[in-house]
Amino acid sequence: MTVGTWRPSHVNTRPALFCSTTESQLDSHTSFLQEAEKRDPGATLLPPAASDRYVHPFRGLTNFSGTINVTYRYLAGIPLPRRKYLTIGLSSVKRKRGNYLLETIKSIFDQSSYEELKEIVVVVHLADFDLVWCENLVQEITRKFPHHIIAGRLLVIQAPEQYYPSLEGLKRNYNDPEDRVRFRSKQNVDYAFLLNFCTNLSHFYIMLEDDVRCSRNFLTALKKVITSREGSYWVMLEFSKLGYIGKLYHSKDLPRLAHFLLMFYQEMPCDWLLIHFRGLLAQRDVIRFKPSLFQHMGYYSSYKGAENKLKDDDFEEDSIDIPDNPPASLYTNINVFENYDATKAYSSVDEYFWGKPPSTGDFFLIVFNRPTKVSRIKIVTGTEDRQTDVLHHGALEVGQRSVGTKQGRQCLSYVTLGEFRGGNIEVNNVNQKIGFDIECVRIVVTANQKEWLIIRTISLWTAQLRIST
């Protein structure tokens, strides 16, 4: 079956569950929702005309980047006309053991400030064909999150079963049992329909699972990363190392990704298809940021209720405290191993600098593009699997009055902030300890060592930046 053969059809009405309006009533709904914050959230979740059928219009399929023509059921809420900054997409099905969806939604809202809430919309796709289960869950969602539904921050949708391709007689790739193939193939279609729906809701889209918890002010952390990548090409940024949790896309790429998942829905699991999609759009390498902003919290998998204890050990509850790392040039006279160059220690991406054994007087130098007030510096050397490749003897210095030399820019004078202990150093209140704006940060090796050196992360926090919580 090709994607282009899919056509919308009429949807059977279930008045108590599928709340919506006709296309001609969008204006009245818009004004209703704009005034929703002033209303009693317990009074009503939808305007009086909500009993009519709402058919969400999608353009007819014309090319690979066009949206797919699907008639969605609106189970709770309707989208606002103004595009938000970020859409958070969740797809959920009935589990044999445990249900974490309500906790996930609560974590999203609880971990966001009032200002951040204005910039997000959460879309939940209830992708189970058990309509009684869906109705009961929608009732729970509307009871627990009425304010967010009224404000247009939370939508619950469903793509009717008749739009799904056949889930019988699928390819038995990877020797998976038939029920496993059916489960992962349907999951690909679930996500495709969710992505398709979310295309025009915001500028960016992040994919979550229905059993995660979020770090505090994760949107602010995301925005800092997105801003830092301006001018560079990327297809997918990753904010968790697990599965398809925390995968960020430009919303303009969602139609293509939706088509891609539908075209290959029976070939392989969703997280593998996401890797292929990224590569086909010419992003060869993983771009993953640390600390992780999302953590898997479910104990039982949605597949057969099997135990699933996966955890992301890079997750931090207070990830708003991610470093700023102002624009800079980097220099080192340490012999670099292969492509583990100096820039990788300074990047927030999960990479590192790796050099051959350093000698006394060797350095690793960061020269800012302009003088900067720095409040905190943290440097970590070595990795979990190479715990001896740390800086055994070294000092951290900051400098001023940078000048150009044949070896690159460097500062004329330095002040020592401290020495490395156990391969690491962290200095707080830097701007209160020195009397100048910093132009250089330098790591100096103070004794020969036989071991190689990994500089895992260099994290700097600027004193000017203040983030409201």
Coordinates of C-alpha atoms in Angstrom, one line a residue:
M1 CA 0.0 0.0 0.0
T2 CA 1.3 3.5 -0.8
V3 CA 0.7 6.4 1.5
G4 CA -0.9 8.3 -1.4
T5 CA -3.9 6.0 -1.4
W6 CA -5.1 7.0 2.1
R7 CA -8.2 9.0 2.1
P8 CA -10.4 10.5 4.8
S9 CA -13.8 9.1 5.6
H10 CA -16.7 10.0 7.8
V11 CA -16.3 9.4 11.5
N12 CA -18.9 7.8 13.6
T13 CA -20.1 10.1 16.4
R14 CA -19.7 9.4 20.1
P15 CA -21.1 12.6 21.6
A16 CA -19.9 12.1 25.2
L17 CA -16.3 11.5 24.1
F18 CA -15.5 13.3 20.8
C19 CA -16.1 17.0 21.4
S20 CA -15.6 19.3 18.5
T21 CA -17.1 22.0 16.2
T22 CA -17.4 22.6 12.5
E23 CA -14.9 24.6 10.5
S24 CA -17.2 27.6 10.3
Q25 CA -17.2 27.9 14.0
L26 CA -13.4 28.3 14.5
D27 CA -13.7 32.0 15.1
S28 CA -16.1 31.7 18.0
H29 CA -13.9 28.9 19.5
T30 CA -10.9 31.1 19.2
S31 CA -12.5 34.0 21.1
F32 CA -13.8 31.5 23.7
L33 CA -10.4 30.1 24.4
Q34 CA -8.8 33.6 24.5
E35 CA -11.2 34.4 27.3
A36 CA -10.8 31.0 28.9
E37 CA -8.3 32.1 31.6
K38 CA -11.0 34.4 33.0
R39 CA -13.6 31.6 33.3
D40 CA -14.3 29.0 36.0
P41 CA -12.3 26.0 34.9
G42 CA -14.9 23.7 36.5
A43 CA -17.8 25.2 34.6
T44 CA -17.2 23.9 31.1
L45 CA -14.4 22.7 28.9
L46 CA -15.9 23.6 25.6
P47 CA -18.2 26.4 24.2
P48 CA -21.9 25.7 23.7
A49 CA -21.5 24.6 20.1
A50 CA -19.2 21.7 21.1
S51 CA -21.8 19.0 20.3
D52 CA -21.3 19.5 16.6
R53 CA -18.7 17.4 14.7
Y54 CA -15.3 19.0 14.1
V55 CA -13.4 17.8 11.1
H56 CA -9.8 19.0 11.1
P57 CA -9.0 19.8 7.5
F58 CA -5.7 18.7 6.0
R59 CA -4.5 19.5 2.5
G60 CA -4.8 16.7 0.0
L61 CA -1.5 14.7 -0.4
T62 CA 0.5 16.4 -3.2
N63 CA 4.1 15.6 -2.4
F64 CA 6.4 14.0 0.1
S65 CA 6.4 17.1 2.3
G66 CA 2.6 17.6 2.4
T67 CA 0.5 16.6 5.3
I68 CA -1.6 13.4 5.2
N69 CA -5.4 13.7 4.7
V70 CA -6.7 12.4 8.0
T71 CA -9.9 13.2 9.9
Y72 CA -9.0 13.3 13.6
R73 CA -11.3 13.0 16.5
Y74 CA -10.9 15.8 19.1
L75 CA -11.3 14.2 22.5
A76 CA -10.5 17.2 24.6
G77 CA -9.5 20.8 23.7
I78 CA -8.9 22.4 20.3
P79 CA -5.8 24.2 19.0
L80 CA -5.4 27.9 19.1
P81 CA -4.6 29.8 15.9
R82 CA -1.4 31.3 17.2
R83 CA 1.7 29.1 16.7
K84 CA 3.5 28.3 19.9
Y85 CA 7.3 27.8 20.3
L86 CA 7.2 24.1 21.1
T87 CA 4.8 21.2 20.7
I88 CA 5.2 18.2 23.0
G89 CA 3.9 15.0 21.5
L90 CA 2.8 11.9 23.4
S91 CA 1.2 8.7 22.0
S92 CA -0.4 6.4 24.5
V93 CA -2.1 3.0 24.5
K94 CA -3.7 0.8 27.1
R95 CA -1.1 -1.1 29.1
K96 CA -1.5 -4.5 30.7
R97 CA 0.2 -3.2 33.8
G98 CA 0.5 0.4 35.1
N99 CA -0.4 3.7 33.4
Y100 CA 1.9 6.7 33.6
L101 CA 0.3 9.1 31.2
L102 CA -1.3 11.4 33.8
E103 CA 2.0 11.6 35.7
T104 CA 3.8 12.5 32.5
I105 CA 1.4 15.3 31.7
K106 CA 1.6 16.5 35.3
S107 CA 5.4 16.6 35.1
I108 CA 5.3 18.6 31.9
F109 CA 3.1 21.3 33.5
D110 CA 4.6 21.2 37.0
Q111 CA 8.2 21.6 35.8
S112 CA 7.3 24.6 33.6
S113 CA 7.1 28.3 34.8
Y114 CA 4.1 30.4 34.0
E115 CA 6.0 32.1 31.1
E116 CA 7.1 28.8 29.7
L117 CA 3.5 27.5 29.7
K118 CA 2.6 30.2 27.3
E119 CA 4.9 28.8 24.7
I120 CA 4.0 25.1 24.8
V121 CA 1.2 22.9 23.6
V122 CA 0.9 19.3 24.7
V123 CA -0.8 16.9 22.2
V124 CA -1.8 13.5 23.5
H125 CA -2.7 10.9 20.8
L126 CA -4.8 8.1 22.4
A127 CA -3.8 5.4 20.0
D128 CA -5.8 2.5 21.4
F129 CA -8.9 1.2 19.6
D130 CA -10.7 0.4 22.9
L131 CA -13.0 3.4 22.9
V132 CA -14.3 2.7 26.4
W133 CA -10.7 2.9 27.7
C134 CA -10.2 6.1 25.8
E135 CA -13.4 7.7 27.2
N136 CA -12.5 6.8 30.8
L137 CA -9.0 8.2 30.3
V138 CA -10.3 11.4 28.7
Q139 CA -12.6 11.9 31.7
E140 CA -9.6 11.6 34.0
I141 CA -7.5 14.0 31.9
T142 CA -10.2 16.6 31.8
R143 CA -10.8 16.3 35.5
K144 CA -7.2 16.7 36.4
F145 CA -6.1 19.4 33.8
P146 CA -9.2 21.5 33.0
H147 CA -7.3 24.8 33.2
H148 CA -4.7 23.7 30.6
I149 CA -7.4 22.4 28.3
I150 CA -9.3 25.6 28.5
A151 CA -6.1 27.6 27.8
G152 CA -5.3 25.6 24.7
R153 CA -2.2 24.0 26.2
L154 CA -3.5 20.5 26.2
L155 CA -5.1 18.6 23.3
V156 CA -6.2 15.0 23.3
I157 CA -6.8 13.5 19.8
Q158 CA -7.3 10.1 18.1
A159 CA -6.8 8.9 14.5
P160 CA -9.7 6.5 13.8
E161 CA -8.8 2.9 13.2
Q162 CA -10.0 2.9 9.6
Y163 CA -7.0 5.0 8.6
Y164 CA -4.5 2.4 9.8
P165 CA -2.9 0.1 7.3
S166 CA -3.1 -3.6 7.7
L167 CA -1.5 -4.9 10.8
E168 CA -1.7 -8.6 9.8
G169 CA 0.7 -10.6 7.7
L170 CA 3.6 -8.2 8.4
K171 CA 7.2 -8.8 7.6
R172 CA 9.0 -10.8 10.3
N173 CA 12.2 -8.8 10.3
Y174 CA 14.9 -9.5 13.0
N175 CA 13.1 -12.8 13.9
D176 CA 10.7 -10.9 16.1
P177 CA 7.5 -12.8 17.1
E178 CA 4.4 -11.9 15.2
D179 CA 2.8 -10.0 18.1
R180 CA 6.0 -7.9 18.6
V181 CA 6.1 -7.0 14.9
R182 CA 2.4 -6.0 15.1
F183 CA 3.0 -3.9 18.2
R184 CA 6.0 -2.0 16.8
S185 CA 4.4 -1.5 13.4
K186 CA 1.3 0.0 14.9
Q187 CA 3.5 2.2 17.1
N188 CA 5.2 3.6 14.0
V189 CA 1.7 4.5 12.5
D190 CA 0.6 6.0 15.9
Y191 CA 3.6 8.4 15.9
A192 CA 3.1 9.2 12.2
F193 CA -0.4 10.3 12.8
L194 CA 0.7 12.3 15.8
L195 CA 3.5 14.1 13.9
N196 CA 1.1 14.8 11.0
F197 CA -1.4 16.5 13.3
C198 CA 1.3 18.6 15.0
T199 CA 2.8 20.1 11.9
N200 CA 1.4 23.6 12.1
L201 CA 1.1 24.0 15.9
S202 CA 4.5 25.4 16.7
H203 CA 8.0 26.1 15.5
F204 CA 9.6 23.1 17.1
Y205 CA 8.4 19.7 18.1
I206 CA 9.7 17.3 20.7
M207 CA 8.8 13.6 21.0
L208 CA 8.3 12.0 24.4
E209 CA 7.0 8.7 25.6
D210 CA 4.0 8.5 27.9
D211 CA 6.0 7.4 30.9
V212 CA 8.6 10.1 31.5
R213 CA 9.3 12.9 33.9
C214 CA 10.8 16.2 33.0
S215 CA 13.6 18.4 34.4
R216 CA 12.7 21.7 35.9
N217 CA 12.3 24.5 33.3
F218 CA 13.2 22.1 30.5
L219 CA 11.8 24.6 27.9
T220 CA 14.3 27.3 28.9
A221 CA 17.1 24.7 28.6
L222 CA 15.9 23.7 25.2
K223 CA 15.7 27.3 24.0
K224 CA 19.3 27.9 25.1
V225 CA 20.5 25.0 23.1
I226 CA 18.4 25.9 20.0
T227 CA 19.7 29.5 20.2
S228 CA 23.3 28.2 20.4
R229 CA 22.8 26.2 17.2
E230 CA 21.5 29.1 15.1
G231 CA 23.3 29.1 11.8
S232 CA 24.2 25.4 11.9
Y233 CA 22.3 22.6 10.2
W234 CA 20.5 20.0 12.2
V235 CA 17.6 17.6 11.7
M236 CA 17.3 16.0 15.2
L237 CA 18.6 17.2 18.5
E238 CA 18.6 14.7 21.4
F239 CA 17.9 15.5 25.0
S240 CA 17.8 11.9 26.3
K241 CA 19.9 8.8 25.4
L242 CA 16.9 6.5 25.6
G243 CA 14.7 5.4 22.6
Y244 CA 12.6 8.1 21.2
I245 CA 12.4 10.2 24.4
G246 CA 13.5 13.8 24.0
K247 CA 14.0 13.9 20.2
L248 CA 13.6 17.5 18.9
Y249 CA 12.7 18.5 15.3
H250 CA 11.8 21.6 13.3
S251 CA 8.1 21.4 12.8
K252 CA 8.6 22.0 9.1
D253 CA 10.2 18.5 8.9
L254 CA 7.2 16.7 10.6
P255 CA 5.3 15.9 7.4
R256 CA 8.3 14.2 5.8
L257 CA 9.0 12.3 9.0
A258 CA 5.3 11.2 9.2
H259 CA 5.4 10.0 5.6
F260 CA 8.7 8.2 6.4
L261 CA 7.3 6.3 9.3
L262 CA 4.2 5.3 7.3
M263 CA 6.2 4.1 4.3
F264 CA 8.4 1.8 6.4
Y265 CA 6.1 1.1 9.3
Q266 CA 6.6 -2.6 9.2
E267 CA 10.3 -2.6 8.6
M268 CA 11.8 -1.8 12.0
P269 CA 11.1 -0.1 15.4
C270 CA 10.5 3.6 15.5
D271 CA 13.8 4.6 17.2
W272 CA 15.7 2.9 14.4
L273 CA 13.7 4.6 11.7
L274 CA 14.4 8.0 13.4
I275 CA 18.1 7.3 13.0
H276 CA 17.7 6.5 9.3
F277 CA 15.6 9.6 8.8
R278 CA 18.2 11.8 10.3
G279 CA 20.9 10.3 8.1
L280 CA 18.9 10.6 4.9
L281 CA 18.5 14.3 5.6
A282 CA 22.3 14.6 5.8
Q283 CA 22.8 14.8 9.6
R284 CA 25.4 12.1 9.9
D285 CA 26.3 12.3 13.6
V286 CA 24.2 12.2 16.7
I287 CA 23.8 15.6 18.4
R288 CA 23.0 14.8 22.0
F289 CA 23.1 17.2 24.8
K290 CA 23.9 16.7 28.5
P291 CA 22.5 16.7 31.0
S292 CA 19.4 14.9 29.8
L293 CA 16.2 16.8 30.3
F294 CA 13.8 13.8 30.4
Q295 CA 13.9 10.5 32.4
H296 CA 12.1 7.2 31.8
M297 CA 9.9 6.5 34.8
G298 CA 7.7 3.6 33.7
Y299 CA 8.4 0.2 35.3
Y300 CA 6.2 -1.8 32.9
S301 CA 6.5 -1.7 29.1
S302 CA 3.4 -1.0 27.0
Y303 CA 4.3 -4.2 25.2
K304 CA 2.8 -7.1 27.1
G305 CA 3.5 -5.3 30.4
A306 CA 7.1 -6.6 30.5
E307 CA 9.5 -5.0 33.0
N308 CA 11.4 -2.1 31.6
K309 CA 13.9 -0.6 34.1
L310 CA 15.8 1.6 31.6
K311 CA 17.1 4.8 33.2
D312 CA 19.1 7.7 31.7
D313 CA 22.0 8.2 34.0
D314 CA 22.7 11.7 32.5
F315 CA 19.3 13.0 33.7
E316 CA 19.3 15.9 36.1
E317 CA 16.2 17.2 37.8
D318 CA 17.5 20.8 37.8
S319 CA 18.8 20.9 34.2
I320 CA 17.9 24.6 34.0
D321 CA 21.4 25.0 35.4
I322 CA 23.0 24.1 32.1
P323 CA 26.1 26.1 31.2
D324 CA 26.2 29.1 28.9
N325 CA 29.7 28.6 27.3
P326 CA 30.0 31.9 25.5
P327 CA 31.4 31.9 21.9
A328 CA 35.2 31.3 21.9
S329 CA 38.2 30.0 20.1
L330 CA 40.1 27.0 21.5
Y331 CA 43.8 26.2 21.4
T332 CA 46.0 23.5 22.8
N333 CA 49.6 22.2 22.4
I334 CA 48.6 18.8 23.7
N335 CA 49.0 16.1 20.9
V336 CA 45.4 15.4 19.8
F337 CA 44.3 11.8 19.2
E338 CA 42.5 11.4 15.9
N339 CA 39.4 13.7 15.7
Y340 CA 38.9 14.2 19.4
D341 CA 39.8 17.9 19.0
A342 CA 39.6 20.7 21.5
T343 CA 36.2 22.0 20.5
K344 CA 34.5 18.8 21.6
A345 CA 35.3 19.5 25.3
Y346 CA 33.7 22.9 25.1
S347 CA 30.5 21.7 23.3
S348 CA 27.4 20.8 25.1
V349 CA 27.1 17.8 22.8
D350 CA 28.1 14.4 24.3
E351 CA 31.7 14.5 23.0
Y352 CA 35.1 15.0 24.5
F353 CA 38.7 16.1 23.9
W354 CA 41.3 13.3 23.9
G355 CA 45.0 13.9 23.9
K356 CA 48.2 11.9 24.3
P357 CA 50.1 12.1 27.6
P358 CA 50.7 15.8 28.4
S359 CA 53.9 17.3 29.9
T360 CA 54.5 20.1 32.4
G361 CA 53.6 23.4 30.9
D362 CA 51.1 22.1 28.3
F363 CA 47.9 24.0 28.1
F364 CA 44.3 24.0 26.9
L365 CA 43.1 27.5 26.2
I366 CA 39.7 29.1 25.7
V367 CA 39.7 32.7 24.3
F368 CA 36.3 34.4 24.4
N369 CA 35.1 36.5 21.4
R370 CA 34.6 39.3 23.9
P371 CA 35.3 40.0 27.6
T372 CA 32.7 38.2 29.7
K373 CA 31.6 38.1 33.3
V374 CA 31.8 34.5 34.5
S375 CA 30.1 33.3 37.7
R376 CA 31.0 29.6 37.7
I377 CA 33.5 27.2 36.0
K378 CA 33.3 23.4 36.2
I379 CA 35.7 21.1 34.3
V380 CA 35.5 17.3 34.3
T381 CA 38.3 15.0 32.9
G382 CA 38.2 11.3 32.3
T383 CA 35.2 9.1 31.5
E384 CA 33.5 6.2 33.2
D385 CA 35.3 3.6 31.0
R386 CA 38.7 5.5 31.1
Q387 CA 39.0 6.7 34.6
T388 CA 42.8 6.9 34.5
D389 CA 42.7 9.4 31.6
V390 CA 42.3 12.4 33.9
L391 CA 44.4 15.4 34.6
H392 CA 46.4 14.3 37.5
H393 CA 48.2 17.6 38.2
G394 CA 46.8 20.8 36.8
A395 CA 45.7 24.4 37.5
L396 CA 42.8 26.5 36.3
E397 CA 43.6 30.1 35.3
V398 CA 41.6 33.1 34.0
G399 CA 43.2 35.9 32.0
Q400 CA 42.7 39.3 30.5
R401 CA 44.1 41.6 27.8
S402 CA 44.1 39.1 24.9
V403 CA 46.4 39.7 21.9
G404 CA 47.1 38.0 18.6
T405 CA 50.2 35.8 18.3
K406 CA 51.5 33.3 15.7
Q407 CA 50.0 30.5 17.8
G408 CA 46.6 32.3 18.0
R409 CA 45.1 34.7 20.5
Q410 CA 46.1 34.5 24.2
C411 CA 46.0 36.7 27.3
L412 CA 48.9 38.7 28.7
S413 CA 48.1 38.1 32.3
Y414 CA 46.5 35.3 34.3
V415 CA 45.1 34.7 37.8
T416 CA 45.0 31.1 39.2
L417 CA 41.6 30.1 40.5
G418 CA 42.5 26.7 41.9
E419 CA 44.0 23.2 41.3
F420 CA 42.4 20.0 40.0
R421 CA 41.5 17.4 42.5
G422 CA 40.7 13.9 41.3
G423 CA 40.8 15.2 37.7
N424 CA 38.0 17.8 38.3
I425 CA 37.6 21.4 39.4
E426 CA 34.7 23.6 40.2
V427 CA 34.9 27.3 41.1
N428 CA 31.8 29.3 42.1
N429 CA 31.4 33.1 42.5
V430 CA 34.3 33.7 40.0
N431 CA 33.1 37.2 39.2
Q432 CA 33.3 38.1 42.9
K433 CA 36.9 36.7 43.3
I434 CA 38.5 38.6 40.4
G435 CA 38.3 42.3 39.4
F436 CA 38.1 42.0 35.6
D437 CA 35.9 40.6 32.8
I438 CA 37.5 37.4 31.7
E439 CA 38.9 37.0 28.2
C440 CA 40.7 33.6 28.6
V441 CA 40.2 30.4 30.6
R442 CA 43.3 28.2 30.7
I443 CA 44.0 24.7 31.9
V444 CA 47.7 24.3 32.7
V445 CA 49.4 20.9 33.2
T446 CA 51.7 21.2 36.2
A447 CA 53.4 17.8 36.1
N448 CA 54.2 15.1 33.5
Q449 CA 51.9 12.2 33.3
K450 CA 52.0 8.8 31.6
E451 CA 48.3 8.5 31.0
W452 CA 46.4 10.1 28.1
L453 CA 44.1 13.0 28.9
I454 CA 40.4 13.2 28.3
I455 CA 38.7 16.6 29.0
R456 CA 35.1 15.5 29.1
T457 CA 33.3 18.8 29.7
I458 CA 34.2 22.4 30.2
S459 CA 31.2 24.2 31.6
L460 CA 31.0 28.0 32.1
W461 CA 28.1 30.1 33.5
T462 CA 28.0 33.8 32.6
A463 CA 27.0 36.2 35.3
Q464 CA 24.8 38.3 33.0
L465 CA 22.3 35.5 32.3
R466 CA 19.3 35.2 34.7
I467 CA 16.5 32.8 34.0
S468 CA 13.2 33.3 35.6
T469 CA 11.6 30.3 37.3

